[in-house]
Short mmCIF file of C-alpha atoms and ligand atoms in Angstrom, two decimals:
data_model
loop_
_atom_site.label_atom_id
_atom_site.label_comp_id
_atom_site.label_asym_id
_atom_site.label_seq_id
_atom_site.Cartn_x
_atom_site.Cartn_y
_atom_site.Cartn_z
CA MET S 1 81.36 -112.04 38.42
CA ARG S 2 83.07 -109.90 35.82
CA ILE S 3 81.00 -106.85 34.97
CA LEU S 4 81.23 -104.25 32.23
CA LEU S 5 79.46 -101.00 33.08
CA LEU S 6 78.73 -98.60 30.19
CA GLY S 7 78.42 -94.85 30.68
CA SER S 8 80.23 -91.85 32.09
CA GLY S 9 77.84 -89.89 34.30
CA GLY S 10 76.89 -89.60 37.94
CA ARG S 11 74.46 -92.47 37.45
CA GLU S 12 77.33 -94.74 36.43
CA HIS S 13 79.51 -93.55 39.33
CA ALA S 14 76.67 -94.44 41.71
CA PHE S 15 76.23 -97.84 40.00
CA ALA S 16 79.98 -98.54 40.19
CA TRP S 17 80.04 -97.57 43.87
CA LYS S 18 77.09 -99.85 44.65
CA ILE S 19 78.09 -102.82 42.45
CA SER S 20 81.62 -102.85 43.88
CA GLN S 21 80.16 -103.33 47.39
CA SER S 22 78.74 -106.70 46.35
CA PRO S 23 80.65 -109.84 47.36
CA LEU S 24 79.64 -111.24 43.95
CA CYS S 25 81.70 -108.57 42.16
CA LYS S 26 85.08 -109.99 41.20
CA SER S 27 86.09 -107.45 38.55
CA LEU S 28 84.40 -104.29 37.39
CA PHE S 29 85.29 -102.72 34.03
CA ILE S 30 83.96 -99.33 33.01
CA ALA S 31 83.71 -97.64 29.62
CA PRO S 32 84.29 -94.80 29.19
CA GLY S 33 83.72 -93.76 32.85
CA ASN S 34 84.91 -90.55 34.48
CA ALA S 35 87.52 -89.51 37.05
CA GLY S 36 85.27 -90.72 39.87
CA THR S 37 84.69 -94.23 38.55
CA LYS S 38 88.47 -94.83 38.30
CA GLU S 39 88.71 -96.21 41.84
CA PHE S 40 86.30 -99.06 41.09
CA GLY S 41 87.98 -100.82 38.20
CA GLN S 42 89.80 -100.86 34.90
CA HIS S 43 88.63 -98.34 32.32
CA PHE S 44 88.32 -98.54 28.55
CA SER S 45 88.12 -95.45 26.40
CA PHE S 46 85.57 -96.70 23.85
CA GLY S 47 82.20 -94.98 23.73
CA VAL S 48 78.82 -96.46 24.67
CA THR S 49 77.72 -96.75 21.03
CA ASP S 50 80.92 -98.41 19.80
CA PHE S 51 79.15 -101.79 19.53
CA GLU S 52 82.12 -103.58 17.99
CA ALA S 53 84.48 -102.47 20.78
CA ILE S 54 81.90 -103.52 23.40
CA ARG S 55 81.52 -106.96 21.79
CA ALA S 56 85.29 -107.44 21.57
CA CYS S 57 85.76 -106.32 25.18
CA CYS S 58 83.13 -108.78 26.44
CA ILE S 59 84.90 -111.64 24.67
CA GLU S 60 88.46 -110.65 25.58
CA HIS S 61 87.73 -110.02 29.24
CA ALA S 62 85.27 -112.89 29.75
CA ILE S 63 82.54 -110.52 30.88
CA ASP S 64 79.57 -112.15 32.67
CA MET S 65 77.28 -109.12 32.77
CA VAL S 66 76.95 -105.85 30.87
CA VAL S 67 75.12 -103.05 32.67
CA VAL S 68 74.02 -100.34 30.24
CA GLY S 69 73.71 -96.92 31.89
CA PRO S 70 72.42 -94.54 29.18
CA GLU S 71 69.58 -94.98 26.66
CA GLU S 72 71.36 -94.32 23.40
CA PRO S 73 73.02 -97.74 22.89
CA LEU S 74 69.76 -99.48 23.87
CA VAL S 75 67.66 -97.44 21.43
CA LYS S 76 70.28 -98.16 18.73
CA GLY S 77 70.13 -101.93 19.27
CA LEU S 78 73.14 -102.88 21.42
CA VAL S 79 71.27 -105.80 23.01
CA GLU S 80 70.41 -107.37 19.64
CA TYR S 81 73.98 -106.82 18.47
CA LEU S 82 75.49 -108.63 21.46
CA ARG S 83 72.85 -111.39 21.36
CA ALA S 84 73.86 -112.16 17.77
CA GLU S 85 77.40 -113.12 18.87
CA PRO S 86 77.71 -116.91 19.37
CA LEU S 87 80.65 -116.45 21.74
CA LEU S 88 78.46 -114.41 24.12
CA LYS S 89 75.59 -116.87 24.55
CA SER S 90 75.71 -116.78 28.35
CA LEU S 91 76.28 -113.02 28.68
CA LEU S 92 73.78 -111.34 31.03
CA ILE S 93 72.65 -107.89 29.84
CA ILE S 94 70.90 -105.26 31.94
CA GLY S 95 69.00 -103.08 29.50
CA PRO S 96 66.17 -103.83 27.07
CA GLY S 97 66.32 -104.56 23.36
CA GLN S 98 65.33 -102.03 20.73
CA GLN S 99 61.59 -102.57 21.03
CA GLY S 100 61.59 -102.10 24.81
CA ALA S 101 63.89 -99.10 24.50
CA ALA S 102 61.39 -97.54 22.07
CA LEU S 103 59.34 -96.68 25.17
CA GLU S 104 61.94 -93.93 25.57
CA GLY S 105 63.18 -93.67 21.98
CA SER S 106 59.80 -92.86 20.47
CA LYS S 107 57.24 -90.67 22.23
CA ALA S 108 54.60 -91.77 19.71
CA PHE S 109 55.33 -95.45 20.43
CA ALA S 110 55.11 -94.81 24.18
CA LYS S 111 51.81 -92.94 23.87
CA ALA S 112 50.27 -95.69 21.70
CA PHE S 113 51.54 -98.30 24.18
CA MET S 114 49.88 -96.48 27.10
CA GLN S 115 46.64 -96.03 25.18
CA ARG S 116 46.59 -99.70 24.14
CA HIS S 117 47.08 -100.88 27.72
CA GLY S 118 44.85 -98.39 29.49
CA ILE S 119 47.69 -96.61 31.32
CA PRO S 120 46.74 -93.10 32.49
CA THR S 121 48.53 -90.37 30.51
CA ALA S 122 47.74 -87.00 28.93
CA SER S 123 45.49 -87.19 25.86
CA TYR S 124 47.35 -86.65 22.59
CA ARG S 125 47.50 -86.72 18.79
CA GLU S 126 50.49 -87.35 16.54
CA PHE S 127 51.36 -85.47 13.38
CA THR S 128 53.87 -85.72 10.53
CA LYS S 129 54.42 -83.94 7.21
CA GLU S 130 51.50 -85.95 5.81
CA ASN S 131 48.87 -84.45 8.13
CA TYR S 132 50.64 -81.15 8.78
CA GLN S 133 47.64 -78.95 7.81
CA GLU S 134 45.37 -80.95 10.07
CA GLY S 135 47.97 -80.47 12.84
CA LEU S 136 47.86 -76.68 12.42
CA ALA S 137 44.07 -76.68 12.74
CA TYR S 138 44.30 -78.98 15.77
CA LEU S 139 46.79 -76.63 17.46
CA GLN S 140 44.60 -73.54 16.76
CA ALA S 141 41.70 -75.16 18.59
CA HIS S 142 43.80 -76.68 21.43
CA PRO S 143 43.48 -75.17 24.92
CA LEU S 144 46.64 -73.53 26.36
CA PRO S 145 49.29 -74.38 27.34
CA ILE S 146 50.11 -76.88 24.59
CA VAL S 147 52.80 -79.55 24.97
CA LEU S 148 54.80 -80.48 21.83
CA LYS S 149 57.13 -83.46 21.84
CA ALA S 150 59.59 -84.41 19.11
CA ASP S 151 59.14 -88.14 18.58
CA GLY S 152 62.73 -89.43 18.91
CA LEU S 153 65.68 -88.96 21.26
CA ALA S 154 66.48 -85.25 21.42
CA ALA S 155 68.91 -85.11 24.37
CA GLY S 156 66.20 -83.83 26.70
CA LYS S 157 65.47 -80.83 24.46
CA GLY S 158 62.58 -82.19 22.41
CA VAL S 159 59.72 -81.00 24.62
CA LEU S 160 58.14 -77.55 24.24
CA ILE S 161 55.53 -76.18 26.63
CA CYS S 162 53.84 -73.41 24.66
CA ASN S 163 51.82 -70.67 26.32
CA THR S 164 50.45 -69.15 23.11
CA HIS S 165 49.05 -70.66 19.92
CA GLN S 166 51.60 -68.66 17.93
CA GLU S 167 54.48 -70.25 19.88
CA ALA S 168 52.99 -73.72 19.40
CA ILE S 169 52.57 -73.25 15.65
CA LEU S 170 56.12 -71.92 15.30
CA GLY S 171 57.52 -74.87 17.31
CA PHE S 172 55.45 -77.32 15.29
CA GLU S 173 56.66 -75.77 12.03
CA GLU S 174 60.29 -75.92 13.19
CA MET S 175 60.01 -79.56 14.19
CA ILE S 176 58.24 -80.85 11.10
CA GLN S 177 59.16 -78.51 8.23
CA SER S 178 62.60 -77.22 9.26
CA SER S 179 63.65 -80.50 10.97
CA LYS S 180 64.89 -78.60 14.02
CA PHE S 181 65.39 -81.88 15.88
CA GLY S 182 66.50 -83.82 12.80
CA GLU S 183 64.80 -87.16 12.28
CA ALA S 184 63.60 -87.06 15.91
CA GLY S 185 61.26 -84.16 15.19
CA LYS S 186 59.70 -85.31 11.95
CA LYS S 187 56.89 -86.82 13.96
CA VAL S 188 55.38 -84.66 16.69
CA VAL S 189 53.20 -85.63 19.62
CA VAL S 190 50.80 -82.85 20.67
CA GLU S 191 49.66 -83.42 24.20
CA GLU S 192 47.35 -82.04 26.84
CA PHE S 193 49.15 -80.06 29.57
CA LEU S 194 48.98 -81.65 33.02
CA GLN S 195 49.23 -79.43 36.09
CA GLY S 196 50.67 -81.24 39.07
CA ILE S 197 53.81 -82.42 40.84
CA GLU S 198 56.37 -84.60 39.07
CA ILE S 199 57.96 -87.67 40.62
CA SER S 200 60.21 -90.41 39.28
CA VAL S 201 59.49 -94.09 39.91
CA PHE S 202 61.91 -96.90 39.04
CA ALA S 203 61.10 -100.52 38.37
CA LEU S 204 63.67 -103.21 37.75
CA THR S 205 62.02 -105.95 35.70
CA ASP S 206 62.90 -109.30 34.18
CA GLY S 207 59.98 -108.91 31.80
CA THR S 208 57.55 -110.83 34.01
CA HIS S 209 58.26 -109.81 37.60
CA TYR S 210 59.46 -106.51 38.97
CA VAL S 211 60.75 -104.78 42.08
CA LEU S 212 60.21 -101.10 42.75
CA LEU S 213 63.15 -99.00 43.92
CA PRO S 214 62.64 -95.95 46.16
CA GLU S 215 60.91 -93.07 44.37
CA ALA S 216 62.60 -89.70 43.87
CA LYS S 217 61.90 -86.16 42.81
CA ASP S 218 64.39 -84.34 40.64
CA TYR S 219 64.79 -80.61 40.10
CA LYS S 220 65.11 -79.93 36.38
CA ARG S 221 65.30 -76.15 36.19
CA ILE S 222 68.61 -74.29 36.42
CA GLY S 223 67.35 -71.56 38.75
CA GLU S 224 66.28 -71.53 42.38
CA GLY S 225 62.54 -71.76 42.93
CA ASP S 226 62.29 -73.95 39.78
CA THR S 227 62.94 -71.09 37.36
CA GLY S 228 64.90 -70.73 34.11
CA LEU S 229 65.96 -73.28 31.52
CA ASN S 230 65.55 -77.04 31.76
CA THR S 231 68.67 -79.07 32.55
CA GLY S 232 69.49 -82.76 32.92
CA GLY S 233 68.67 -82.35 36.63
CA MET S 234 70.12 -80.09 39.32
CA GLY S 235 69.39 -82.24 42.35
CA ALA S 236 67.05 -84.87 43.74
CA VAL S 237 65.44 -86.09 46.94
CA SER S 238 64.21 -89.52 48.04
CA PRO S 239 61.76 -90.40 49.52
CA VAL S 240 59.17 -87.87 48.32
CA PRO S 241 57.10 -86.84 51.36
CA PHE S 242 53.63 -86.83 49.77
CA VAL S 243 53.99 -90.33 48.30
CA ASP S 244 51.88 -92.33 50.75
CA THR S 245 50.69 -95.93 50.59
CA ILE S 246 47.49 -94.95 48.76
CA LEU S 247 49.35 -93.17 45.96
CA TRP S 248 52.00 -95.93 45.82
CA GLU S 249 49.23 -98.54 45.39
CA LYS S 250 47.68 -96.51 42.52
CA ILE S 251 51.11 -96.21 40.89
CA LYS S 252 51.59 -99.98 41.13
CA THR S 253 48.16 -101.18 40.03
CA ARG S 254 47.33 -98.54 37.42
CA VAL S 255 50.74 -98.05 35.87
CA VAL S 256 53.61 -100.38 36.82
CA GLU S 257 51.67 -103.65 36.55
CA PRO S 258 49.84 -102.71 33.31
CA THR S 259 53.22 -101.64 31.88
CA ILE S 260 54.87 -105.00 32.59
CA MET S 261 51.74 -106.87 31.43
CA GLY S 262 51.62 -104.67 28.33
CA LEU S 263 55.18 -105.57 27.41
CA GLN S 264 54.29 -109.24 27.76
CA LYS S 265 51.07 -108.92 25.73
CA ASP S 266 52.97 -107.10 22.98
CA GLY S 267 55.66 -109.80 23.00
CA ILE S 268 58.42 -107.39 24.03
CA PRO S 269 61.08 -109.02 26.22
CA TYR S 270 62.48 -106.56 28.77
CA CYS S 271 65.29 -106.98 31.26
CA GLY S 272 66.39 -103.80 32.94
CA PHE S 273 65.22 -100.58 34.51
CA ILE S 274 62.03 -98.76 33.58
CA PHE S 275 62.03 -95.18 34.83
CA ILE S 276 58.50 -93.80 34.84
CA GLY S 277 58.14 -90.04 35.01
CA PHE S 278 54.83 -89.19 36.65
CA MET S 279 52.71 -86.09 36.99
CA ILE S 280 50.59 -86.44 40.11
CA VAL S 281 47.40 -84.47 39.47
CA LYS S 282 45.20 -84.03 42.56
CA GLY S 283 46.44 -87.34 43.96
CA GLU S 284 46.07 -89.25 40.67
CA PRO S 285 49.12 -90.59 38.80
CA PHE S 286 49.59 -89.85 35.06
CA VAL S 287 52.60 -90.99 33.04
CA ILE S 288 54.58 -88.16 31.45
CA GLU S 289 57.30 -90.36 30.01
CA TYR S 290 59.06 -93.70 30.12
CA ASN S 291 62.82 -94.08 30.11
CA CYS S 292 64.60 -97.39 29.53
CA ARG S 293 67.29 -96.63 32.13
CA MET S 294 67.78 -95.09 35.55
CA GLY S 295 67.62 -91.32 36.04
CA ASP S 296 70.53 -89.01 36.65
CA PRO S 297 70.74 -87.51 39.34
CA GLU S 298 67.97 -89.73 40.77
CA THR S 299 70.29 -92.77 40.85
CA GLU S 300 72.56 -90.80 43.19
CA VAL S 301 69.82 -90.78 45.85
CA VAL S 302 68.26 -94.15 45.01
CA MET S 303 71.49 -96.22 45.18
CA PRO S 304 72.53 -94.85 48.59
CA ARG S 305 69.07 -95.72 49.94
CA LEU S 306 69.11 -99.24 48.49
CA GLN S 307 70.37 -101.57 51.22
CA SER S 308 70.04 -104.74 49.16
CA ASP S 309 72.89 -106.12 47.08
CA LEU S 310 72.48 -104.49 43.65
CA LEU S 311 74.47 -107.12 41.81
CA LYS S 312 72.34 -109.91 43.27
CA LEU S 313 69.26 -108.03 42.18
CA LEU S 314 70.61 -107.49 38.65
CA THR S 315 71.56 -111.16 38.40
CA ALA S 316 68.05 -112.17 39.48
CA ALA S 317 66.61 -109.81 36.84
CA ALA S 318 68.80 -111.25 34.11
CA ASN S 319 67.83 -114.80 35.12
CA GLY S 320 64.08 -114.06 35.27
CA GLU S 321 63.98 -114.64 39.02
CA LEU S 322 62.91 -111.29 40.43
CA ASN S 323 59.82 -112.92 42.01
CA ASN S 324 62.12 -114.18 44.76
CA TYR S 325 63.18 -110.67 45.71
CA THR S 326 62.07 -107.94 48.01
CA ILE S 327 64.38 -105.02 48.51
CA LYS S 328 65.52 -103.32 51.69
CA THR S 329 65.55 -99.55 51.80
CA ASP S 330 67.21 -97.07 54.14
CA PRO S 331 64.34 -95.15 55.79
CA ARG S 332 66.39 -91.95 56.00
CA THR S 333 66.06 -89.14 53.47
CA ALA S 334 68.74 -88.71 50.83
CA CYS S 335 69.32 -85.44 49.00
CA THR S 336 71.75 -84.81 46.17
CA VAL S 337 72.92 -81.38 45.00
CA VAL S 338 74.55 -81.04 41.57
CA ALA S 339 77.41 -78.62 40.80
CA VAL S 340 77.45 -77.35 37.21
CA SER S 341 79.78 -75.33 34.99
CA GLY S 342 79.06 -71.59 34.69
CA GLY S 343 76.76 -70.99 31.71
CA TYR S 344 75.18 -74.49 31.70
CA PRO S 345 72.70 -75.53 30.24
CA GLU S 346 73.82 -73.10 27.52
CA ASP S 347 77.48 -72.70 26.47
CA TYR S 348 80.08 -73.38 29.14
CA LYS S 349 83.83 -73.98 29.36
CA LYS S 350 85.57 -77.21 30.37
CA GLY S 351 89.01 -78.01 31.74
CA PHE S 352 88.98 -76.16 35.08
CA PRO S 353 90.84 -77.88 37.95
CA ILE S 354 88.57 -79.10 40.78
CA GLN S 355 89.86 -78.42 44.29
CA GLY S 356 88.95 -80.02 47.59
CA LEU S 357 88.04 -83.53 46.45
CA ASP S 358 90.93 -85.30 48.22
CA GLN S 359 90.32 -83.58 51.58
CA LEU S 360 86.86 -85.11 51.91
CA SER S 361 86.21 -87.94 54.34
CA ASN S 362 85.57 -91.38 52.86
CA ALA S 363 82.00 -91.20 54.06
CA ALA S 364 81.17 -88.25 51.77
CA MET S 365 79.13 -89.41 48.80
CA VAL S 366 80.49 -87.38 45.89
CA PHE S 367 79.47 -88.74 42.50
CA HIS S 368 81.34 -87.44 39.48
CA MET S 369 79.33 -86.50 36.38
CA GLY S 370 81.49 -84.54 33.94
CA THR S 371 85.06 -84.93 35.20
CA GLN S 372 88.33 -86.12 33.78
CA GLN S 373 91.66 -87.12 35.27
CA LYS S 374 94.50 -85.17 33.64
CA GLY S 375 97.92 -85.90 35.09
CA GLY S 376 97.57 -85.62 38.84
CA GLN S 377 94.59 -83.29 38.54
CA ILE S 378 90.84 -83.78 38.19
CA ILE S 379 89.32 -81.25 35.78
CA THR S 380 85.81 -80.31 34.71
CA ASN S 381 84.67 -82.09 31.57
CA GLY S 382 80.95 -81.38 31.20
CA GLY S 383 77.98 -79.19 32.07
CA ARG S 384 77.02 -81.14 35.15
CA VAL S 385 80.33 -81.74 36.95
CA PHE S 386 79.60 -83.68 40.15
CA THR S 387 76.88 -84.20 42.71
CA VAL S 388 77.00 -84.52 46.49
CA THR S 389 74.57 -86.83 48.27
CA ALA S 390 73.89 -86.73 52.00
CA PHE S 391 71.47 -88.39 54.39
CA GLY S 392 69.30 -86.77 57.02
CA ASN S 393 66.21 -87.41 59.09
CA SER S 394 64.36 -84.86 56.95
CA ILE S 395 64.85 -83.17 53.59
CA THR S 396 65.97 -80.01 55.42
CA GLU S 397 68.70 -81.94 57.24
CA ALA S 398 69.85 -83.95 54.23
CA ALA S 399 69.92 -80.89 51.96
CA ALA S 400 71.91 -78.87 54.51
CA ALA S 401 74.45 -81.69 54.86
CA ALA S 402 74.83 -81.96 51.06
CA ARG S 403 75.34 -78.18 50.78
CA THR S 404 78.02 -78.20 53.48
CA ILE S 405 80.06 -80.72 51.49
CA GLN S 406 79.38 -78.74 48.29
CA THR S 407 81.09 -75.68 49.75
CA ALA S 408 84.29 -77.70 50.29
CA ILE S 409 84.71 -78.46 46.57
CA GLN S 410 85.51 -75.63 44.17
CA PHE S 411 86.19 -74.93 40.52
CA GLU S 412 86.05 -71.76 38.45
CA GLY S 413 82.51 -70.79 37.51
CA LYS S 414 80.86 -73.39 39.76
CA TYR S 415 77.12 -73.03 40.35
CA TYR S 416 74.65 -75.10 42.32
CA ARG S 417 71.09 -74.64 43.52
CA ARG S 418 70.88 -73.93 47.24
CA ASP S 419 67.18 -74.78 47.41
CA ILE S 420 66.92 -78.46 46.42
CA GLY S 421 63.91 -79.86 48.29
CA PHE S 422 62.61 -76.33 48.98
CA GLU S 423 58.89 -77.10 48.75
CA PHE S 424 59.13 -79.75 51.47
CA LYS S 425 60.88 -77.63 54.10
P1 AMP I 1 59.90 -85.34 28.98
O1 AMP I 1 61.11 -85.18 28.10
O2 AMP I 1 58.78 -86.08 28.36
O3 AMP I 1 60.26 -85.77 30.36
O4 AMP I 1 59.36 -83.85 29.22
C1 AMP I 1 60.19 -82.87 29.81
C2 AMP I 1 59.43 -82.10 30.83
O5 AMP I 1 58.31 -81.44 30.24
C3 AMP I 1 58.80 -82.99 31.91
O6 AMP I 1 59.70 -83.28 32.91
C4 AMP I 1 57.67 -82.11 32.38
O7 AMP I 1 58.15 -81.14 33.29
C5 AMP I 1 57.25 -81.41 31.14
N1 AMP I 1 56.09 -82.09 30.53
C6 AMP I 1 56.09 -83.07 29.63
N2 AMP I 1 54.86 -83.46 29.31
C7 AMP I 1 54.02 -82.67 30.01
C8 AMP I 1 52.58 -82.57 30.11
N3 AMP I 1 51.77 -83.34 29.38
N4 AMP I 1 52.08 -81.66 30.95
C9 AMP I 1 52.90 -80.87 31.68
N5 AMP I 1 54.23 -80.90 31.63
C10 AMP I 1 54.79 -81.79 30.80
N1 LIG I 2 66.84 -86.67 35.68
C1 LIG I 2 66.01 -87.05 34.60
C2 LIG I 2 66.56 -88.06 33.70
O1 LIG I 2 67.51 -88.75 34.00
O2 LIG I 2 66.00 -88.22 32.62
#
C-alpha cells in the first residue's frame, strides 16, 4: 500500500515507525513531518490544512490510504473535500468527517451528544451572547470550582478551572464579550468540576465495530508533582495500574459502546480514532472530552505496546471489518518522557542544535516532536522537542530507563519532568 501520513508531531513519528513495520506498507509519504519521520519515507512540505495540495498529492502519488494525525483538518472538513474528488473514489481515509470531528471541535456538540445518549459526564449548561445575563446569574450560584470551556478548537487553551466566582465571571466575560478565544469562545460550556484521576482511552472504529487500544495516562502540567501551567503533555505511561477489569468493563459498556451506537443513531459515519479523556471518580468513569484523533504523547506509549500490525488494523477499519480483529498488546509497561524548550508552554526560542541523537542505539525509542533537519544538523523547532519511550516491568523501571536515555540527548535550555509516573511508584 501507498500511505500518506499527515502531521508533524511525536504522534506522527510513532505512527510512521509503526506503519513502516507492516509488510503491507510499500511506500510511506509524510507531510509535513519532522526530522525524525525522515527515515520512514518521502516528505512533502505542504501543511495539514492545505486541502488542495493533499488532494493533488493523493492523485499524483496514487495514494491508497491517508492517515490524518491532528484534529484541525478533520474539523475543517478534509474528509468531505477528498470524498468529493471523483479520481479518489477508492481512497481509504483514517479520520472522521466534519460531523464526527465535531465531538472534538465543539464542546457544546459533545456535551449534547453525551446527554442524548446517556453517557456519563459532568453536568453542564451552555451560554452565548444571547443568554449572557442568565449565564452570569448561573455562575454566581454555581458551587466552586467552576469549569469554563470555550466551545471550539482553542489549541488546548480553552478550558478554565476557576476557584472563585470573580475569576469565573471574568473568564466568562473574556470569552463571550471580548472574544478572547475568537469564534471558539463565543459559546461557553459551564460545567461541574469532577475530582478524580484522569486517564486516556483510545478506540479505533469503523463506525459500527471497534477495538480498544491500551489505555494511558498523560502528565499535562509543566512542573514536577503536577504543578504549574498546562502543556500539550509532558509524558505518559501505559498501562495505568488502577485500571482493572471491572473499570475497563464500565468504560466499555457505559461509554465506548454507547458512543459508537450514538454515532450510528445520529447517522454520523466515523472511521478513525476516538480518544476519550476520562475522569475516574471513586471508581466510576466520566467523560471529560472526546478527541477525533490519537493523543500526543500517549501515542508514543500506545504504539510501542501494540503488537498487532497497525496498517492491517487501519485497513480493516477503513473497510468496515474491525469485527474480525482482536489486538495483541505487550504486557510490559511503557513510559515516555518529553523534553521541551526552556520557557515552554510560554515563550521559548527555537533553532538550537540537538546533540547525542546519532550515538543512540537503534533500540532506543526516540520520537521527534518539534525538530527540523537543517544541513547536517537536527535543530529544535517547537515547544515540545522530542520524547523518549522505554519499557520496564514496572512504571519505576520504565521511567528510569526513559530518563537514562533522556540524559544522553542535549540542547540549550532543555527541560523535562523527572517524575513521570510518580504517583504509581
Ligand atoms: P479538555 O480540554 O476538555 O481536556 O480540558 C483540559 C483539562 O481540564 C482536562 O485535562 C482536565 O484536567 C481539566 N478538566 C476539564 N473538564 C473538567 C471537569 N469537568 N472537572 C475537572 N477537571 C476538568
Ligand atoms: N495529550 C493530550 C492530547 O493529545 O490531547
